[in-house]
Structure formats: structure tokens, C-alpha cells
Amino acid sequence: MVIELTKRQERILQIVKDEGPITGEQIAEKLNLTRATLRPDLSILTMSGYLDARPRVGYFYAGRPGGSVISESLHKLIVNDYKAVPIVVQESASVYDAVVTLFLEDVGTLFVVNQKGYLAGVVSRKDLLRASLGNKALEDMLVTIIMTRMPNIMTCSAEETLFEAAKKLITYQIDSLPVVKASETDSRQYELLGRVTKTTIAKAFVELGQEPQV
Ligand code: ADP
């Protein structure tokens, strides 16, 4: 669990870092607060592992608790820095065209765009498999018949964190999210900026693990 420190808790940490061991009384004095006001903050900081308390000596700085270093860097990753190129087909494409594109581009999900280039739908590999089963006329079937269409598409923005995008993949049990921006002329229409897939998340995960620990 990530605990977000308040401004006051950050100041307490700084004081203890600079001047510890230091008593609760002394910290309170420095902040012009009463010892009682400070008590909840001190117990949060102690329980979450930032501070160590020794009776009659005072508070010591114990360091950022383990795990929070990882989650801090994790929550800094932004979709825009990790997104991949979206692979698209036109609304006029057939299921056959979509299957060929899926293989040629080596992806698991295609986005369908309308004539203006806005997002119209999503087709996954299972959508295509399902349509192909027992169906010989794949050239004659439009991809728009089988796609999941707007407005039922889960999307993410370029400014979102990768963590939020990953949570959407898990929550909605999908492999891929289009990265979109609302059109300036019609806010219900989405321009496609990229895609975030489970592979994107796996790559970021590996990159995080290789980061030198500081
Ligand atoms: P697969 O179907 O190959 O397992 P997904 O799990 O991504 O791949 O897709 C499951 C279903 O959800 C498919 O019918 C697909 O059209 C739809 N889908 C995929 N991505 C999205 C999305 N971003 N928003 C809404 N529906 C989606």
C-alpha cells in the first residue's frame, strides 16, 4: 500500500532527518504546534516505518519504508512515454483483411477507424477467431459487424499513469486500450494517439526491475 504523506508529515520527517534523535515535544515546538496535535502524525509515521521511536530518547529517521520506493517510481510512469503505435483498419475492411493485418503487424488487437480517422471500434483476435469459425466468406463480411463499437470502448489518455491503464486492463479483462484524445471539433469523437497493451505493461515492469536501486 502506498501511503501519501501530508505536508506536515513531510516536514516532521525532514526535522527528524536533520536533528534526530529528537523528542515529540521538540518537534512540536519547532512546528509551533502542541504535542497532542502532532500525536496522530507521529504514530502514522512510526507505524508505516518512516520513524523509529525510543522511549526517553526520541524519534529517529528510519528511511523510506521498503516497497514505497518501488511504488513511488511505478506511479510516475506515464502512458505517453510507453504507448505503442496503434494498428488500425478502416471500417470498409473485411474480416479477412483484419486477419491478414493482425498477422502482418504481429498484434493481438486492431482498432477500427471511420473515414475521418476517428476511433469506431476494436477487434480482438478472439473476435476474429469467432467470426472465422465455420464461416468461409470472410472477404464478404465487414469488420464493423464483429467489432466492439463506440461508445463501449475503454480508453486511456496520454497523461494517465501506466498504473491506471494497467488497472483498466485487469478490471475490464481486455488486452489492449486505445490511447485517445477527444476531437477539438466534436468531443464525442476520439483521435487515436497510440495503444497500451499487456506487453506495454510487461516492458515497463522489466524496465522498473532493471533500474538501479537508489
Ligand atoms: P481476446 O478477445 O483476444 O481475448 P480481449 O480480451 O482484449 O482479447 O478482448 C475481449 C473482448 O473485449 C473482445 O470482444 C474485444 O472486442 C473487446 N475489447 C477489447 N479491447 C477493448 C476495449 N479497449 N474496450 C472495450 N472492449 C474491448
Short mmCIF file of C-alpha atoms and ligand atoms in Angstrom, two decimals:
data_model
loop_
_atom_site.label_atom_id
_atom_site.label_comp_id
_atom_site.label_asym_id
_atom_site.label_seq_id
_atom_site.Cartn_x
_atom_site.Cartn_y
_atom_site.Cartn_z
CA MET A 1 0.00 0.00 0.00
CA VAL A 2 1.26 3.48 -0.85
CA ILE A 3 0.82 6.00 1.86
CA GLU A 4 0.69 9.56 0.71
CA LEU A 5 2.32 11.80 3.29
CA THR A 6 0.73 15.12 4.15
CA LYS A 7 2.79 18.32 4.02
CA ARG A 8 3.02 18.31 7.80
CA GLN A 9 4.21 14.71 7.88
CA GLU A 10 6.87 15.55 5.29
CA ARG A 11 8.03 18.45 7.50
CA ILE A 12 8.19 16.20 10.54
CA LEU A 13 10.29 13.71 8.55
CA GLN A 14 12.65 16.49 7.48
CA ILE A 15 13.08 17.70 11.07
CA VAL A 16 13.80 14.21 12.35
CA LYS A 17 16.19 13.57 9.47
CA ASP A 18 18.12 16.75 10.23
CA GLU A 19 18.01 16.69 14.02
CA GLY A 20 17.10 13.23 15.26
CA PRO A 21 17.06 11.80 17.80
CA ILE A 22 14.50 14.38 18.80
CA THR A 23 11.54 14.22 21.17
CA GLY A 24 7.92 14.75 20.19
CA GLU A 25 7.92 17.83 22.39
CA GLN A 26 10.82 19.36 20.49
CA ILE A 27 9.25 18.61 17.09
CA ALA A 28 6.01 20.22 18.26
CA GLU A 29 7.90 23.30 19.37
CA LYS A 30 9.62 23.66 16.01
CA LEU A 31 6.29 23.46 14.20
CA ASN A 32 4.51 25.75 16.67
CA LEU A 33 2.01 23.01 17.40
CA THR A 34 1.01 21.19 20.52
CA ARG A 35 2.29 17.70 21.22
CA ALA A 36 -1.33 16.45 21.11
CA THR A 37 -1.90 17.82 17.60
CA LEU A 38 1.20 16.06 16.41
CA ARG A 39 0.46 12.70 18.01
CA PRO A 40 -1.56 11.18 15.12
CA ASP A 41 1.11 12.18 12.58
CA LEU A 42 3.87 10.71 14.71
CA SER A 43 2.03 7.46 15.13
CA ILE A 44 1.33 7.19 11.38
CA LEU A 45 4.99 7.84 10.59
CA THR A 46 6.11 5.30 13.18
CA MET A 47 3.64 2.62 12.18
CA SER A 48 4.42 2.96 8.50
CA GLY A 49 8.12 2.56 9.19
CA TYR A 50 9.43 6.06 8.41
CA LEU A 51 10.34 6.76 12.02
CA ASP A 52 11.67 4.76 14.92
CA ALA A 53 10.71 5.80 18.42
CA ARG A 54 12.77 5.02 21.52
CA PRO A 55 11.42 5.80 24.97
CA ARG A 56 13.15 8.72 26.67
CA VAL A 57 15.42 9.26 23.65
CA GLY A 58 13.09 10.34 20.90
CA TYR A 59 12.43 9.79 17.21
CA PHE A 60 14.97 8.55 14.66
CA TYR A 61 14.64 8.62 10.91
CA ALA A 62 14.32 5.02 9.67
CA GLY A 63 14.20 5.69 5.91
CA ARG A 64 11.53 5.32 3.29
CA PRO A 65 9.78 2.05 4.04
CA GLY A 66 10.60 -0.77 1.63
CA GLY A 67 8.17 -1.07 -1.24
CA SER A 68 7.32 2.58 -1.26
CA VAL A 69 10.43 3.27 -3.36
CA ILE A 70 9.10 0.87 -5.95
CA SER A 71 5.57 2.19 -5.86
CA GLU A 72 6.80 5.76 -6.00
CA SER A 73 8.63 5.10 -9.26
CA LEU A 74 5.76 2.97 -10.52
CA HIS A 75 3.24 5.78 -10.11
CA LYS A 76 5.47 8.15 -12.05
CA LEU A 77 5.25 6.18 -15.31
CA ILE A 78 3.04 8.00 -17.81
CA VAL A 79 1.17 6.37 -20.71
CA ASN A 80 2.61 8.85 -23.20
CA ASP A 81 6.17 7.62 -22.57
CA TYR A 82 5.29 3.95 -23.08
CA LYS A 83 2.47 3.85 -25.64
CA ALA A 84 2.97 1.85 -28.84
CA VAL A 85 1.81 2.72 -32.35
CA PRO A 86 -1.88 1.84 -32.86
CA ILE A 87 -2.56 -0.63 -35.65
CA VAL A 88 -5.74 0.29 -37.47
CA VAL A 89 -8.06 -0.88 -40.24
CA GLN A 90 -10.77 1.14 -41.99
CA GLU A 91 -14.48 0.49 -41.48
CA SER A 92 -14.56 -0.77 -45.07
CA ALA A 93 -12.11 -3.60 -44.23
CA SER A 94 -13.34 -7.18 -44.33
CA VAL A 95 -12.78 -9.74 -41.59
CA TYR A 96 -10.29 -11.36 -43.98
CA ASP A 97 -8.33 -8.05 -44.28
CA ALA A 98 -8.34 -7.75 -40.49
CA VAL A 99 -6.93 -11.27 -40.01
CA VAL A 100 -4.16 -10.53 -42.53
CA THR A 101 -3.34 -7.23 -40.80
CA LEU A 102 -3.24 -8.97 -37.42
CA PHE A 103 -0.60 -11.40 -38.71
CA LEU A 104 1.41 -8.86 -40.72
CA GLU A 105 1.59 -6.37 -37.87
CA ASP A 106 2.05 -9.06 -35.25
CA VAL A 107 -0.53 -7.67 -32.82
CA GLY A 108 -3.47 -9.11 -30.90
CA THR A 109 -5.91 -6.24 -31.27
CA LEU A 110 -6.85 -3.89 -34.10
CA PHE A 111 -8.58 -0.55 -33.89
CA VAL A 112 -11.18 0.30 -36.50
CA VAL A 113 -11.30 3.93 -37.65
CA ASN A 114 -14.01 5.76 -39.59
CA GLN A 115 -13.48 7.85 -42.70
CA LYS A 116 -12.45 10.88 -40.65
CA GLY A 117 -9.85 8.77 -38.87
CA TYR A 118 -11.73 8.71 -35.55
CA LEU A 119 -11.98 5.58 -33.40
CA ALA A 120 -15.02 3.50 -34.35
CA GLY A 121 -14.30 0.09 -32.83
CA VAL A 122 -11.96 -2.59 -31.52
CA VAL A 123 -11.45 -6.14 -32.84
CA SER A 124 -9.54 -8.66 -30.79
CA ARG A 125 -8.04 -11.91 -32.00
CA LYS A 126 -10.86 -13.86 -30.40
CA ASP A 127 -13.46 -11.70 -32.17
CA LEU A 128 -11.75 -12.68 -35.43
CA LEU A 129 -11.45 -16.35 -34.49
CA ARG A 130 -15.11 -16.48 -33.57
CA ALA A 131 -16.12 -14.89 -36.87
CA SER A 132 -13.88 -17.30 -38.79
CA LEU A 133 -15.28 -20.48 -37.27
CA GLY A 134 -17.38 -22.24 -39.88
CA ASN A 135 -17.54 -19.11 -41.96
CA LYS A 136 -16.00 -19.29 -45.42
CA ALA A 137 -16.92 -15.89 -46.78
CA LEU A 138 -14.55 -13.79 -44.67
CA GLU A 139 -13.86 -11.43 -47.58
CA ASP A 140 -17.54 -10.57 -47.72
CA MET A 141 -18.00 -9.85 -44.05
CA LEU A 142 -17.22 -6.31 -42.85
CA VAL A 143 -15.13 -5.96 -39.74
CA THR A 144 -17.70 -3.46 -38.40
CA ILE A 145 -20.16 -6.35 -37.95
CA ILE A 146 -17.99 -8.07 -35.36
CA MET A 147 -16.15 -5.20 -33.67
CA THR A 148 -16.86 -3.83 -30.21
CA ARG A 149 -18.02 -0.34 -31.04
CA MET A 150 -18.04 3.14 -29.62
CA PRO A 151 -19.17 4.20 -27.05
CA ASN A 152 -18.48 0.84 -25.41
CA ILE A 153 -14.72 1.14 -25.76
CA MET A 154 -12.46 1.55 -22.76
CA THR A 155 -9.78 4.12 -23.47
CA CYS A 156 -6.98 5.95 -21.72
CA SER A 157 -5.39 9.35 -22.17
CA ALA A 158 -1.72 10.08 -22.84
CA GLU A 159 -1.40 11.88 -19.49
CA GLU A 160 -2.75 9.00 -17.41
CA THR A 161 -0.35 6.87 -15.41
CA LEU A 162 0.56 3.46 -16.76
CA PHE A 163 -0.66 2.08 -13.45
CA GLU A 164 -4.19 3.40 -14.06
CA ALA A 165 -4.15 1.99 -17.58
CA ALA A 166 -2.99 -1.41 -16.27
CA LYS A 167 -5.83 -1.39 -13.73
CA LYS A 168 -8.34 -0.86 -16.59
CA LEU A 169 -6.88 -3.84 -18.48
CA ILE A 170 -7.39 -6.01 -15.42
CA THR A 171 -10.79 -4.61 -14.39
CA TYR A 172 -12.36 -4.91 -17.84
CA GLN A 173 -10.50 -8.11 -18.77
CA ILE A 174 -9.15 -6.77 -22.03
CA ASP A 175 -5.70 -6.95 -23.61
CA SER A 176 -5.48 -3.52 -25.13
CA LEU A 177 -6.53 0.10 -24.59
CA PRO A 178 -6.51 2.79 -27.25
CA VAL A 179 -4.74 5.98 -26.16
CA VAL A 180 -7.07 8.75 -27.26
CA LYS A 181 -7.67 12.47 -27.32
CA ALA A 182 -11.13 13.99 -27.80
CA SER A 183 -11.51 15.75 -31.13
CA GLU A 184 -11.47 19.55 -30.91
CA THR A 185 -14.45 19.83 -33.22
CA ASP A 186 -16.55 17.05 -31.67
CA SER A 187 -15.72 15.92 -28.15
CA ARG A 188 -17.58 12.61 -28.61
CA GLN A 189 -15.13 11.57 -31.30
CA TYR A 190 -11.69 10.25 -30.41
CA GLU A 191 -8.41 10.69 -32.22
CA LEU A 192 -6.08 7.72 -31.79
CA LEU A 193 -2.67 8.50 -30.32
CA GLY A 194 -1.44 5.02 -29.53
CA ARG A 195 -2.15 1.81 -27.69
CA VAL A 196 -1.34 0.32 -24.31
CA THR A 197 -1.34 -3.48 -24.16
CA LYS A 198 -0.34 -6.12 -21.67
CA THR A 199 3.02 -6.17 -23.49
CA THR A 200 3.45 -2.45 -22.78
CA ILE A 201 2.91 -3.15 -19.10
CA ALA A 202 5.31 -6.13 -19.11
CA LYS A 203 8.01 -3.99 -20.76
CA ALA A 204 7.62 -1.22 -18.19
CA PHE A 205 7.71 -3.83 -15.41
CA VAL A 206 11.02 -5.22 -16.69
CA GLU A 207 12.44 -1.72 -17.08
CA LEU A 208 11.50 -0.89 -13.48
CA GLY A 209 13.22 -4.02 -12.24
CA GLN A 210 16.42 -3.09 -14.05
CA GLU A 211 16.50 0.41 -12.61
CA PRO A 212 19.43 0.81 -10.25
CA GLN A 213 18.09 0.86 -6.71
CA VAL A 214 18.75 4.19 -5.00
P1 ADP B 1 -9.34 -11.58 -26.82
O1 ADP B 1 -10.79 -11.48 -27.22
O2 ADP B 1 -8.45 -11.95 -27.98
O3 ADP B 1 -9.10 -12.39 -25.58
P2 ADP B 1 -9.52 -9.09 -25.35
O4 ADP B 1 -9.58 -9.77 -24.03
O5 ADP B 1 -8.77 -7.81 -25.46
O6 ADP B 1 -8.90 -10.06 -26.46
O7 ADP B 1 -11.00 -8.81 -25.86
C1 ADP B 1 -12.16 -9.32 -25.24
C2 ADP B 1 -13.39 -8.63 -25.82
O8 ADP B 1 -13.38 -7.26 -25.44
C3 ADP B 1 -13.44 -8.63 -27.35
O9 ADP B 1 -14.77 -8.86 -27.77
C4 ADP B 1 -12.98 -7.22 -27.74
O10 ADP B 1 -13.66 -6.74 -28.92
C5 ADP B 1 -13.37 -6.39 -26.55
N1 ADP B 1 -12.37 -5.33 -26.28
C6 ADP B 1 -11.03 -5.36 -26.49
N2 ADP B 1 -10.45 -4.19 -26.14
C7 ADP B 1 -11.45 -3.40 -25.70
C8 ADP B 1 -11.52 -2.05 -25.19
N3 ADP B 1 -10.43 -1.29 -25.07
N4 ADP B 1 -12.73 -1.58 -24.82
C9 ADP B 1 -13.84 -2.34 -24.93
N5 ADP B 1 -13.85 -3.60 -25.40
C10 ADP B 1 -12.68 -4.13 -25.79
#
